[in-house]
Amino acid sequence: MSLEGLAATISASIKQVIIDIVNFLTPIVTVICVGMILVGALLIALRQEFYGLRLVISGGIGLAIIYLVIPLLLGFLP
């Protein structure tokens, strides 16, 4: 096995580990972010706008990172 073959094998295995971790954590983070949005909307309805607005915004940012930024970054993996 040449050095290039070894490097390709290591690179492919590292890429697969990263993709497996992202695939495992995506549903968990999605549920947490949607829960943050729902709790924030409930707090806004209960006239607690200060905390509710922050929960809604942070839940939206979390969903944007999971479904927009992470796939973009995974596209740069060799």
PDB file of N, CA, C and O in Angstrom:
ATOM      1  N   MET A   1       0.848  -1.179   0.000  1.00  0.00           N
ATOM      2  CA  MET A   1       0.000   0.000   0.000  1.00  0.00           C
ATOM      3  C   MET A   1       0.892   1.241   0.000  1.00  0.00           C
ATOM      4  O   MET A   1       1.771   1.380   0.833  1.00  0.00           O
ATOM      5  N   SER A   2       0.632   2.099  -0.934  1.00  0.00           N
ATOM      6  CA  SER A   2       1.442   3.305  -1.036  1.00  0.00           C
ATOM      7  C   SER A   2       0.975   4.333  -0.013  1.00  0.00           C
ATOM      8  O   SER A   2      -0.049   4.193   0.638  1.00  0.00           O
ATOM      9  N   LEU A   3       1.772   5.381   0.098  1.00  0.00           N
ATOM     10  CA  LEU A   3       1.453   6.454   1.040  1.00  0.00           C
ATOM     11  C   LEU A   3       0.190   7.193   0.620  1.00  0.00           C
ATOM     12  O   LEU A   3      -0.591   7.613   1.472  1.00  0.00           O
ATOM     13  N   GLU A   4      -0.034   7.333  -0.694  1.00  0.00           N
ATOM     14  CA  GLU A   4      -1.240   7.995  -1.185  1.00  0.00           C
ATOM     15  C   GLU A   4      -2.486   7.178  -0.858  1.00  0.00           C
ATOM     16  O   GLU A   4      -3.532   7.719  -0.506  1.00  0.00           O
ATOM     17  N   GLY A   5      -2.380   5.865  -0.981  1.00  0.00           N
ATOM     18  CA  GLY A   5      -3.502   4.992  -0.642  1.00  0.00           C
ATOM     19  C   GLY A   5      -3.847   5.046   0.831  1.00  0.00           C
ATOM     20  O   GLY A   5      -5.014   5.046   1.211  1.00  0.00           O
ATOM     21  N   LEU A   6      -2.805   5.101   1.669  1.00  0.00           N
ATOM     22  CA  LEU A   6      -3.013   5.207   3.104  1.00  0.00           C
ATOM     23  C   LEU A   6      -3.673   6.535   3.461  1.00  0.00           C
ATOM     24  O   LEU A   6      -4.605   6.586   4.272  1.00  0.00           O
ATOM     25  N   ALA A   7      -3.215   7.617   2.836  1.00  0.00           N
ATOM     26  CA  ALA A   7      -3.803   8.938   3.091  1.00  0.00           C
ATOM     27  C   ALA A   7      -5.259   8.987   2.646  1.00  0.00           C
ATOM     28  O   ALA A   7      -6.109   9.570   3.325  1.00  0.00           O
ATOM     29  N   ALA A   8      -5.571   8.368   1.518  1.00  0.00           N
ATOM     30  CA  ALA A   8      -6.956   8.342   1.030  1.00  0.00           C
ATOM     31  C   ALA A   8      -7.847   7.541   1.964  1.00  0.00           C
ATOM     32  O   ALA A   8      -8.992   7.931   2.230  1.00  0.00           O
ATOM     33  N   THR A   9      -7.323   6.449   2.488  1.00  0.00           N
ATOM     34  CA  THR A   9      -8.100   5.632   3.420  1.00  0.00           C
ATOM     35  C   THR A   9      -8.391   6.382   4.709  1.00  0.00           C
ATOM     36  O   THR A   9      -9.517   6.374   5.207  1.00  0.00           O
ATOM     37  N   ILE A  10      -7.378   7.038   5.246  1.00  0.00           N
ATOM     38  CA  ILE A  10      -7.560   7.812   6.477  1.00  0.00           C
ATOM     39  C   ILE A  10      -8.518   8.964   6.239  1.00  0.00           C
ATOM     40  O   ILE A  10      -9.407   9.243   7.060  1.00  0.00           O
ATOM     41  N   SER A  11      -8.380   9.646   5.128  1.00  0.00           N
ATOM     42  CA  SER A  11      -9.260  10.769   4.805  1.00  0.00           C
ATOM     43  C   SER A  11     -10.712  10.321   4.658  1.00  0.00           C
ATOM     44  O   SER A  11     -11.624  10.975   5.166  1.00  0.00           O
ATOM     45  N   ALA A  12     -10.934   9.198   4.005  1.00  0.00           N
ATOM     46  CA  ALA A  12     -12.295   8.688   3.825  1.00  0.00           C
ATOM     47  C   ALA A  12     -12.910   8.271   5.156  1.00  0.00           C
ATOM     48  O   ALA A  12     -14.101   8.515   5.402  1.00  0.00           O
ATOM     49  N   SER A  13     -12.110   7.668   6.025  1.00  0.00           N
ATOM     50  CA  SER A  13     -12.653   7.245   7.317  1.00  0.00           C
ATOM     51  C   SER A  13     -12.969   8.437   8.215  1.00  0.00           C
ATOM     52  O   SER A  13     -13.990   8.431   8.910  1.00  0.00           O
ATOM     53  N   ILE A  14     -12.141   9.460   8.190  1.00  0.00           N
ATOM     54  CA  ILE A  14     -12.413  10.666   8.977  1.00  0.00           C
ATOM     55  C   ILE A  14     -13.665  11.364   8.457  1.00  0.00           C
ATOM     56  O   ILE A  14     -14.517  11.806   9.237  1.00  0.00           O
ATOM     57  N   LYS A  15     -13.811  11.448   7.146  1.00  0.00           N
ATOM     58  CA  LYS A  15     -15.001  12.053   6.552  1.00  0.00           C
ATOM     59  C   LYS A  15     -16.250  11.278   6.958  1.00  0.00           C
ATOM     60  O   LYS A  15     -17.265  11.881   7.317  1.00  0.00           O
ATOM     61  N   GLN A  16     -16.182   9.963   6.954  1.00  0.00           N
ATOM     62  CA  GLN A  16     -17.342   9.145   7.322  1.00  0.00           C
ATOM     63  C   GLN A  16     -17.700   9.327   8.788  1.00  0.00           C
ATOM     64  O   GLN A  16     -18.876   9.383   9.143  1.00  0.00           O
ATOM     65  N   VAL A  17     -16.703   9.456   9.667  1.00  0.00           N
ATOM     66  CA  VAL A  17     -16.963   9.679  11.084  1.00  0.00           C
ATOM     67  C   VAL A  17     -17.659  11.022  11.285  1.00  0.00           C
ATOM     68  O   VAL A  17     -18.629  11.124  12.049  1.00  0.00           O
ATOM     69  N   ILE A  18     -17.188  12.064  10.609  1.00  0.00           N
ATOM     70  CA  ILE A  18     -17.811  13.385  10.730  1.00  0.00           C
ATOM     71  C   ILE A  18     -19.244  13.346  10.239  1.00  0.00           C
ATOM     72  O   ILE A  18     -20.158  13.879  10.890  1.00  0.00           O
ATOM     73  N   ILE A  19     -19.496  12.703   9.112  1.00  0.00           N
ATOM     74  CA  ILE A  19     -20.851  12.623   8.572  1.00  0.00           C
ATOM     75  C   ILE A  19     -21.756  11.817   9.498  1.00  0.00           C
ATOM     76  O   ILE A  19     -22.918  12.180   9.715  1.00  0.00           O
ATOM     77  N   ASP A  20     -21.251  10.736  10.085  1.00  0.00           N
ATOM     78  CA  ASP A  20     -22.053   9.946  11.020  1.00  0.00           C
ATOM     79  C   ASP A  20     -22.421  10.747  12.261  1.00  0.00           C
ATOM     80  O   ASP A  20     -23.552  10.649  12.756  1.00  0.00           O
ATOM     81  N   ILE A  21     -21.474  11.530  12.779  1.00  0.00           N
ATOM     82  CA  ILE A  21     -21.754  12.361  13.953  1.00  0.00           C
ATOM     83  C   ILE A  21     -22.820  13.395  13.626  1.00  0.00           C
ATOM     84  O   ILE A  21     -23.760  13.610  14.400  1.00  0.00           O
ATOM     85  N   VAL A  22     -22.706  14.049  12.480  1.00  0.00           N
ATOM     86  CA  VAL A  22     -23.694  15.059  12.084  1.00  0.00           C
ATOM     87  C   VAL A  22     -25.059  14.417  11.882  1.00  0.00           C
ATOM     88  O   VAL A  22     -26.085  14.948  12.333  1.00  0.00           O
ATOM     89  N   ASN A  23     -25.098  13.242  11.237  1.00  0.00           N
ATOM     90  CA  ASN A  23     -26.374  12.563  11.026  1.00  0.00           C
ATOM     91  C   ASN A  23     -27.008  12.116  12.337  1.00  0.00           C
ATOM     92  O   ASN A  23     -28.222  12.083  12.456  1.00  0.00           O
ATOM     93  N   PHE A  24     -26.199  11.773  13.317  1.00  0.00           N
ATOM     94  CA  PHE A  24     -26.727  11.371  14.618  1.00  0.00           C
ATOM     95  C   PHE A  24     -27.268  12.563  15.397  1.00  0.00           C
ATOM     96  O   PHE A  24     -28.323  12.473  16.041  1.00  0.00           O
ATOM     97  N   LEU A  25     -26.566  13.688  15.349  1.00  0.00           N
ATOM     98  CA  LEU A  25     -26.946  14.834  16.171  1.00  0.00           C
ATOM     99  C   LEU A  25     -28.027  15.726  15.543  1.00  0.00           C
ATOM    100  O   LEU A  25     -28.669  16.489  16.260  1.00  0.00           O
ATOM    101  N   THR A  26     -28.228  15.642  14.235  1.00  0.00           N
ATOM    102  CA  THR A  26     -29.190  16.522  13.569  1.00  0.00           C
ATOM    103  C   THR A  26     -30.605  16.403  14.135  1.00  0.00           C
ATOM    104  O   THR A  26     -31.219  17.429  14.453  1.00  0.00           O
ATOM    105  N   PRO A  27     -31.187  15.211  14.306  1.00  0.00           N
ATOM    106  CA  PRO A  27     -32.546  15.161  14.862  1.00  0.00           C
ATOM    107  C   PRO A  27     -32.626  15.657  16.301  1.00  0.00           C
ATOM    108  O   PRO A  27     -33.620  16.279  16.690  1.00  0.00           O
ATOM    109  N   ILE A  28     -31.587  15.407  17.082  1.00  0.00           N
ATOM    110  CA  ILE A  28     -31.585  15.851  18.475  1.00  0.00           C
ATOM    111  C   ILE A  28     -31.584  17.373  18.548  1.00  0.00           C
ATOM    112  O   ILE A  28     -32.377  17.980  19.281  1.00  0.00           O
ATOM    113  N   VAL A  29     -30.704  18.003  17.782  1.00  0.00           N
ATOM    114  CA  VAL A  29     -30.618  19.463  17.791  1.00  0.00           C
ATOM    115  C   VAL A  29     -31.887  20.073  17.192  1.00  0.00           C
ATOM    116  O   VAL A  29     -32.361  21.120  17.656  1.00  0.00           O
ATOM    117  N   THR A  30     -32.483  19.420  16.203  1.00  0.00           N
ATOM    118  CA  THR A  30     -33.724  19.916  15.613  1.00  0.00           C
ATOM    119  C   THR A  30     -34.842  19.940  16.642  1.00  0.00           C
ATOM    120  O   THR A  30     -35.580  20.931  16.743  1.00  0.00           O
ATOM    121  N   VAL A  31     -34.986  18.875  17.410  1.00  0.00           N
ATOM    122  CA  VAL A  31     -36.031  18.829  18.437  1.00  0.00           C
ATOM    123  C   VAL A  31     -35.795  19.904  19.491  1.00  0.00           C
ATOM    124  O   VAL A  31     -36.738  20.577  19.931  1.00  0.00           O
ATOM    125  N   ILE A  32     -34.552  20.103  19.881  1.00  0.00           N
ATOM    126  CA  ILE A  32     -34.239  21.129  20.875  1.00  0.00           C
ATOM    127  C   ILE A  32     -34.576  22.517  20.336  1.00  0.00           C
ATOM    128  O   ILE A  32     -35.184  23.346  21.040  1.00  0.00           O
ATOM    129  N   CYS A  33     -34.218  22.801  19.094  1.00  0.00           N
ATOM    130  CA  CYS A  33     -34.468  24.124  18.514  1.00  0.00           C
ATOM    131  C   CYS A  33     -35.962  24.383  18.328  1.00  0.00           C
ATOM    132  O   CYS A  33     -36.440  25.488  18.603  1.00  0.00           O
ATOM    133  N   VAL A  34     -36.696  23.379  17.870  1.00  0.00           N
ATOM    134  CA  VAL A  34     -38.145  23.549  17.721  1.00  0.00           C
ATOM    135  C   VAL A  34     -38.791  23.745  19.089  1.00  0.00           C
ATOM    136  O   VAL A  34     -39.705  24.565  19.246  1.00  0.00           O
ATOM    137  N   GLY A  35     -38.309  23.020  20.087  1.00  0.00           N
ATOM    138  CA  GLY A  35     -38.805  23.219  21.451  1.00  0.00           C
ATOM    139  C   GLY A  35     -38.527  24.623  21.961  1.00  0.00           C
ATOM    140  O   GLY A  35     -39.372  25.224  22.638  1.00  0.00           O
ATOM    141  N   MET A  36     -37.353  25.151  21.638  1.00  0.00           N
ATOM    142  CA  MET A  36     -37.040  26.523  22.037  1.00  0.00           C
ATOM    143  C   MET A  36     -38.001  27.510  21.378  1.00  0.00           C
ATOM    144  O   MET A  36     -38.461  28.466  22.029  1.00  0.00           O
ATOM    145  N   ILE A  37     -38.313  27.278  20.109  1.00  0.00           N
ATOM    146  CA  ILE A  37     -39.240  28.173  19.414  1.00  0.00           C
ATOM    147  C   ILE A  37     -40.631  28.084  20.042  1.00  0.00           C
ATOM    148  O   ILE A  37     -41.293  29.115  20.261  1.00  0.00           O
ATOM    149  N   LEU A  38     -41.088  26.877  20.353  1.00  0.00           N
ATOM    150  CA  LEU A  38     -42.418  26.720  20.951  1.00  0.00           C
ATOM    151  C   LEU A  38     -42.496  27.327  22.349  1.00  0.00           C
ATOM    152  O   LEU A  38     -43.473  28.012  22.685  1.00  0.00           O
ATOM    153  N   VAL A  39     -41.493  27.095  23.168  1.00  0.00           N
ATOM    154  CA  VAL A  39     -41.483  27.682  24.508  1.00  0.00           C
ATOM    155  C   VAL A  39     -41.384  29.203  24.420  1.00  0.00           C
ATOM    156  O   VAL A  39     -42.043  29.925  25.182  1.00  0.00           O
ATOM    157  N   GLY A  40     -40.594  29.697  23.476  1.00  0.00           N
ATOM    158  CA  GLY A  40     -40.505  31.143  23.291  1.00  0.00           C
ATOM    159  C   GLY A  40     -41.829  31.748  22.854  1.00  0.00           C
ATOM    160  O   GLY A  40     -42.227  32.814  23.336  1.00  0.00           O
ATOM    161  N   ALA A  41     -42.537  31.056  21.955  1.00  0.00           N
ATOM    162  CA  ALA A  41     -43.851  31.556  21.539  1.00  0.00           C
ATOM    163  C   ALA A  41     -44.841  31.540  22.703  1.00  0.00           C
ATOM    164  O   ALA A  41     -45.660  32.452  22.845  1.00  0.00           O
ATOM    165  N   LEU A  42     -44.753  30.511  23.542  1.00  0.00           N
ATOM    166  CA  LEU A  42     -45.606  30.453  24.724  1.00  0.00           C
ATOM    167  C   LEU A  42     -45.294  31.591  25.689  1.00  0.00           C
ATOM    168  O   LEU A  42     -46.202  32.219  26.242  1.00  0.00           O
ATOM    169  N   LEU A  43     -44.013  31.874  25.876  1.00  0.00           N
ATOM    170  CA  LEU A  43     -43.632  32.980  26.766  1.00  0.00           C
ATOM    171  C   LEU A  43     -44.074  34.320  26.198  1.00  0.00           C
ATOM    172  O   LEU A  43     -44.472  35.213  26.957  1.00  0.00           O
ATOM    173  N   ILE A  44     -44.007  34.473  24.886  1.00  0.00           N
ATOM    174  CA  ILE A  44     -44.480  35.720  24.284  1.00  0.00           C
ATOM    175  C   ILE A  44     -45.982  35.863  24.504  1.00  0.00           C
ATOM    176  O   ILE A  44     -46.478  36.953  24.801  1.00  0.00           O
ATOM    177  N   ALA A  45     -46.718  34.754  24.386  1.00  0.00           N
ATOM    178  CA  ALA A  45     -48.166  34.797  24.625  1.00  0.00           C
ATOM    179  C   ALA A  45     -48.474  35.108  26.084  1.00  0.00           C
ATOM    180  O   ALA A  45     -49.522  35.705  26.375  1.00  0.00           O
ATOM    181  N   LEU A  46     -47.584  34.740  26.982  1.00  0.00           N
ATOM    182  CA  LEU A  46     -47.774  35.025  28.403  1.00  0.00           C
ATOM    183  C   LEU A  46     -47.166  36.363  28.810  1.00  0.00           C
ATOM    184  O   LEU A  46     -46.969  36.614  29.997  1.00  0.00           O
ATOM    185  N   ARG A  47     -46.869  37.189  27.841  1.00  0.00           N
ATOM    186  CA  ARG A  47     -46.364  38.558  28.046  1.00  0.00           C
ATOM    187  C   ARG A  47     -44.954  38.597  28.645  1.00  0.00           C
ATOM    188  O   ARG A  47     -44.596  39.538  29.357  1.00  0.00           O
ATOM    189  N   GLN A  48     -44.163  37.568  28.379  1.00  0.00           N
ATOM    190  CA  GLN A  48     -42.753  37.557  28.784  1.00  0.00           C
ATOM    191  C   GLN A  48     -41.898  37.715  27.537  1.00  0.00           C
ATOM    192  O   GLN A  48     -41.128  36.828  27.156  1.00  0.00           O
ATOM    193  N   GLU A  49     -42.034  38.872  26.873  1.00  0.00           N
ATOM    194  CA  GLU A  49     -41.398  39.072  25.584  1.00  0.00           C
ATOM    195  C   GLU A  49     -39.878  39.033  25.656  1.00  0.00           C
ATOM    196  O   GLU A  49     -39.220  38.611  24.711  1.00  0.00           O
ATOM    197  N   PHE A  50     -39.316  39.462  26.762  1.00  0.00           N
ATOM    198  CA  PHE A  50     -37.863  39.537  26.878  1.00  0.00           C
ATOM    199  C   PHE A  50     -37.231  38.161  26.699  1.00  0.00           C
ATOM    200  O   PHE A  50     -36.289  37.991  25.921  1.00  0.00           O
ATOM    201  N   TYR A  51     -37.743  37.161  27.402  1.00  0.00           N
ATOM    202  CA  TYR A  51     -37.191  35.813  27.308  1.00  0.00           C
ATOM    203  C   TYR A  51     -37.718  35.078  26.080  1.00  0.00           C
ATOM    204  O   TYR A  51     -36.994  34.323  25.439  1.00  0.00           O
ATOM    205  N   GLY A  52     -38.981  35.283  25.767  1.00  0.00           N
ATOM    206  CA  GLY A  52     -39.594  34.580  24.643  1.00  0.00           C
ATOM    207  C   GLY A  52     -38.954  34.923  23.317  1.00  0.00           C
ATOM    208  O   GLY A  52     -38.690  34.045  22.489  1.00  0.00           O
ATOM    209  N   LEU A  53     -38.686  36.189  23.111  1.00  0.00           N
ATOM    210  CA  LEU A  53     -38.082  36.615  21.850  1.00  0.00           C
ATOM    211  C   LEU A  53     -36.683  36.026  21.682  1.00  0.00           C
ATOM    212  O   LEU A  53     -36.316  35.577  20.596  1.00  0.00           O
ATOM    213  N   ARG A  54     -35.933  35.971  22.754  1.00  0.00           N
ATOM    214  CA  ARG A  54     -34.592  35.395  22.679  1.00  0.00           C
ATOM    215  C   ARG A  54     -34.632  33.896  22.388  1.00  0.00           C
ATOM    216  O   ARG A  54     -33.798  33.377  21.650  1.00  0.00           O
ATOM    217  N   LEU A  55     -35.606  33.202  22.973  1.00  0.00           N
ATOM    218  CA  LEU A  55     -35.729  31.770  22.687  1.00  0.00           C
ATOM    219  C   LEU A  55     -36.115  31.520  21.236  1.00  0.00           C
ATOM    220  O   LEU A  55     -35.586  30.617  20.586  1.00  0.00           O
ATOM    221  N   VAL A  56     -37.044  32.318  20.711  1.00  0.00           N
ATOM    222  CA  VAL A  56     -37.467  32.146  19.324  1.00  0.00           C
ATOM    223  C   VAL A  56     -36.309  32.436  18.373  1.00  0.00           C
ATOM    224  O   VAL A  56     -36.058  31.676  17.427  1.00  0.00           O
ATOM    225  N   ILE A  57     -35.578  33.502  18.622  1.00  0.00           N
ATOM    226  CA  ILE A  57     -34.452  33.857  17.751  1.00  0.00           C
ATOM    227  C   ILE A  57     -33.349  32.805  17.821  1.00  0.00           C
ATOM    228  O   ILE A  57     -32.818  32.370  16.791  1.00  0.00           O
ATOM    229  N   SER A  58     -33.025  32.352  19.024  1.00  0.00           N
ATOM    230  CA  SER A  58     -31.950  31.361  19.137  1.00  0.00           C
ATOM    231  C   SER A  58     -32.367  30.011  18.550  1.00  0.00           C
ATOM    232  O   SER A  58     -31.536  29.312  17.962  1.00  0.00           O
ATOM    233  N   GLY A  59     -33.617  29.630  18.675  1.00  0.00           N
ATOM    234  CA  GLY A  59     -34.086  28.405  18.036  1.00  0.00           C
ATOM    235  C   GLY A  59     -34.020  28.501  16.523  1.00  0.00           C
ATOM    236  O   GLY A  59     -33.623  27.552  15.840  1.00  0.00           O
ATOM    237  N   GLY A  60     -34.376  29.654  15.978  1.00  0.00           N
ATOM    238  CA  GLY A  60     -34.278  29.857  14.532  1.00  0.00           C
ATOM    239  C   GLY A  60     -32.849  29.850  14.039  1.00  0.00           C
ATOM    240  O   GLY A  60     -32.546  29.281  12.982  1.00  0.00           O
ATOM    241  N   ILE A  61     -31.956  30.450  14.809  1.00  0.00           N
ATOM    242  CA  ILE A  61     -30.537  30.443  14.430  1.00  0.00           C
ATOM    243  C   ILE A  61     -29.989  29.021  14.479  1.00  0.00           C
ATOM    244  O   ILE A  61     -29.227  28.603  13.601  1.00  0.00           O
ATOM    245  N   GLY A  62     -30.382  28.264  15.485  1.00  0.00           N
ATOM    246  CA  GLY A  62     -29.938  26.871  15.572  1.00  0.00           C
ATOM    247  C   GLY A  62     -30.401  26.049  14.384  1.00  0.00           C
ATOM    248  O   GLY A  62     -29.630  25.268  13.815  1.00  0.00           O
ATOM    249  N   LEU A  63     -31.662  26.216  13.979  1.00  0.00           N
ATOM    250  CA  LEU A  63     -32.163  25.491  12.811  1.00  0.00           C
ATOM    251  C   LEU A  63     -31.452  25.928  11.536  1.00  0.00           C
ATOM    252  O   LEU A  63     -31.157  25.108  10.664  1.00  0.00           O
ATOM    253  N   ALA A  64     -31.172  27.230  11.423  1.00  0.00           N
ATOM    254  CA  ALA A  64     -30.466  27.717  10.238  1.00  0.00           C
ATOM    255  C   ALA A  64     -29.056  27.132  10.160  1.00  0.00           C
ATOM    256  O   ALA A  64     -28.582  26.763   9.082  1.00  0.00           O
ATOM    257  N   ILE A  65     -28.402  27.026  11.297  1.00  0.00           N
ATOM    258  CA  ILE A  65     -27.050  26.458  11.299  1.00  0.00           C
ATOM    259  C   ILE A  65     -27.094  24.980  10.919  1.00  0.00           C
ATOM    260  O   ILE A  65     -26.285  24.516  10.107  1.00  0.00           O
ATOM    261  N   ILE A  66     -28.055  24.248  11.489  1.00  0.00           N
ATOM    262  CA  ILE A  66     -28.125  22.808  11.215  1.00  0.00           C
ATOM    263  C   ILE A  66     -28.458  22.525   9.754  1.00  0.00           C
ATOM    264  O   ILE A  66     -27.888  21.621   9.145  1.00  0.00           O
ATOM    265  N   TYR A  67     -29.395  23.283   9.175  1.00  0.00           N
ATOM    266  CA  TYR A  67     -29.866  22.940   7.830  1.00  0.00           C
ATOM    267  C   TYR A  67     -29.259  23.779   6.711  1.00  0.00           C
ATOM    268  O   TYR A  67     -29.453  23.459   5.541  1.00  0.00           O
ATOM    269  N   LEU A  68     -28.529  24.837   7.032  1.00  0.00           N
ATOM    270  CA  LEU A  68     -27.901  25.651   5.992  1.00  0.00           C
ATOM    271  C   LEU A  68     -26.375  25.643   6.081  1.00  0.00           C
ATOM    272  O   LEU A  68     -25.691  25.413   5.082  1.00  0.00           O
ATOM    273  N   VAL A  69     -25.842  25.897   7.247  1.00  0.00           N
ATOM    274  CA  VAL A  69     -24.394  26.060   7.390  1.00  0.00           C
ATOM    275  C   VAL A  69     -23.667  24.708   7.407  1.00  0.00           C
ATOM    276  O   VAL A  69     -22.664  24.537   6.696  1.00  0.00           O
ATOM    277  N   ILE A  70     -24.160  23.759   8.185  1.00  0.00           N
ATOM    278  CA  ILE A  70     -23.489  22.460   8.295  1.00  0.00           C
ATOM    279  C   ILE A  70     -23.431  21.732   6.949  1.00  0.00           C
ATOM    280  O   ILE A  70     -22.363  21.235   6.568  1.00  0.00           O
ATOM    281  N   PRO A  71     -24.534  21.650   6.168  1.00  0.00           N
ATOM    282  CA  PRO A  71     -24.398  21.013   4.846  1.00  0.00           C
ATOM    283  C   PRO A  71     -23.419  21.736   3.920  1.00  0.00           C
ATOM    284  O   PRO A  71     -22.715  21.103   3.139  1.00  0.00           O
ATOM    285  N   LEU A  72     -23.378  23.062   4.024  1.00  0.00           N
ATOM    286  CA  LEU A  72     -22.416  23.815   3.217  1.00  0.00           C
ATOM    287  C   LEU A  72     -20.991  23.455   3.604  1.00  0.00           C
ATOM    288  O   LEU A  72     -20.135  23.222   2.737  1.00  0.00           O
ATOM    289  N   LEU A  73     -20.715  23.371   4.894  1.00  0.00           N
ATOM    290  CA  LEU A  73     -19.375  23.017   5.350  1.00  0.00           C
ATOM    291  C   LEU A  73     -19.029  21.576   5.015  1.00  0.00           C
ATOM    292  O   LEU A  73     -17.875  21.264   4.689  1.00  0.00           O
ATOM    293  N   LEU A  74     -20.011  20.676   5.081  1.00  0.00           N
ATOM    294  CA  LEU A  74     -19.748  19.283   4.721  1.00  0.00           C
ATOM    295  C   LEU A  74     -19.451  19.130   3.239  1.00  0.00           C
ATOM    296  O   LEU A  74     -18.790  18.173   2.825  1.00  0.00           O
ATOM    297  N   GLY A  75     -19.910  20.069   2.423  1.00  0.00           N
ATOM    298  CA  GLY A  75     -19.615  20.025   1.002  1.00  0.00           C
ATOM    299  C   GLY A  75     -18.145  20.297   0.696  1.00  0.00           C
ATOM    300  O   GLY A  75     -17.660  19.933  -0.376  1.00  0.00           O
ATOM    301  N   PHE A  76     -17.430  20.906   1.626  1.00  0.00           N
ATOM    302  CA  PHE A  76     -16.018  21.184   1.414  1.00  0.00           C
ATOM    303  C   PHE A  76     -15.116  20.011   1.786  1.00  0.00           C
ATOM    304  O   PHE A  76     -13.912  20.057   1.534  1.00  0.00           O
ATOM    305  N   LEU A  77     -15.664  18.967   2.417  1.00  0.00           N
ATOM    306  CA  LEU A  77     -14.850  17.809   2.752  1.00  0.00           C
ATOM    307  C   LEU A  77     -14.433  17.069   1.484  1.00  0.00           C
ATOM    308  O   LEU A  77     -15.226  16.939   0.549  1.00  0.00           O
ATOM    309  N   PRO A  78     -13.220  16.582   1.439  1.00  0.00           N
ATOM    310  CA  PRO A  78     -12.753  15.895   0.211  1.00  0.00           C
ATOM    311  C   PRO A  78     -13.411  14.548   0.012  1.00  0.00           C
ATOM    312  O   PRO A  78     -13.824  13.887   0.866  1.00  0.00           O
TER     313      PRO A  78
END
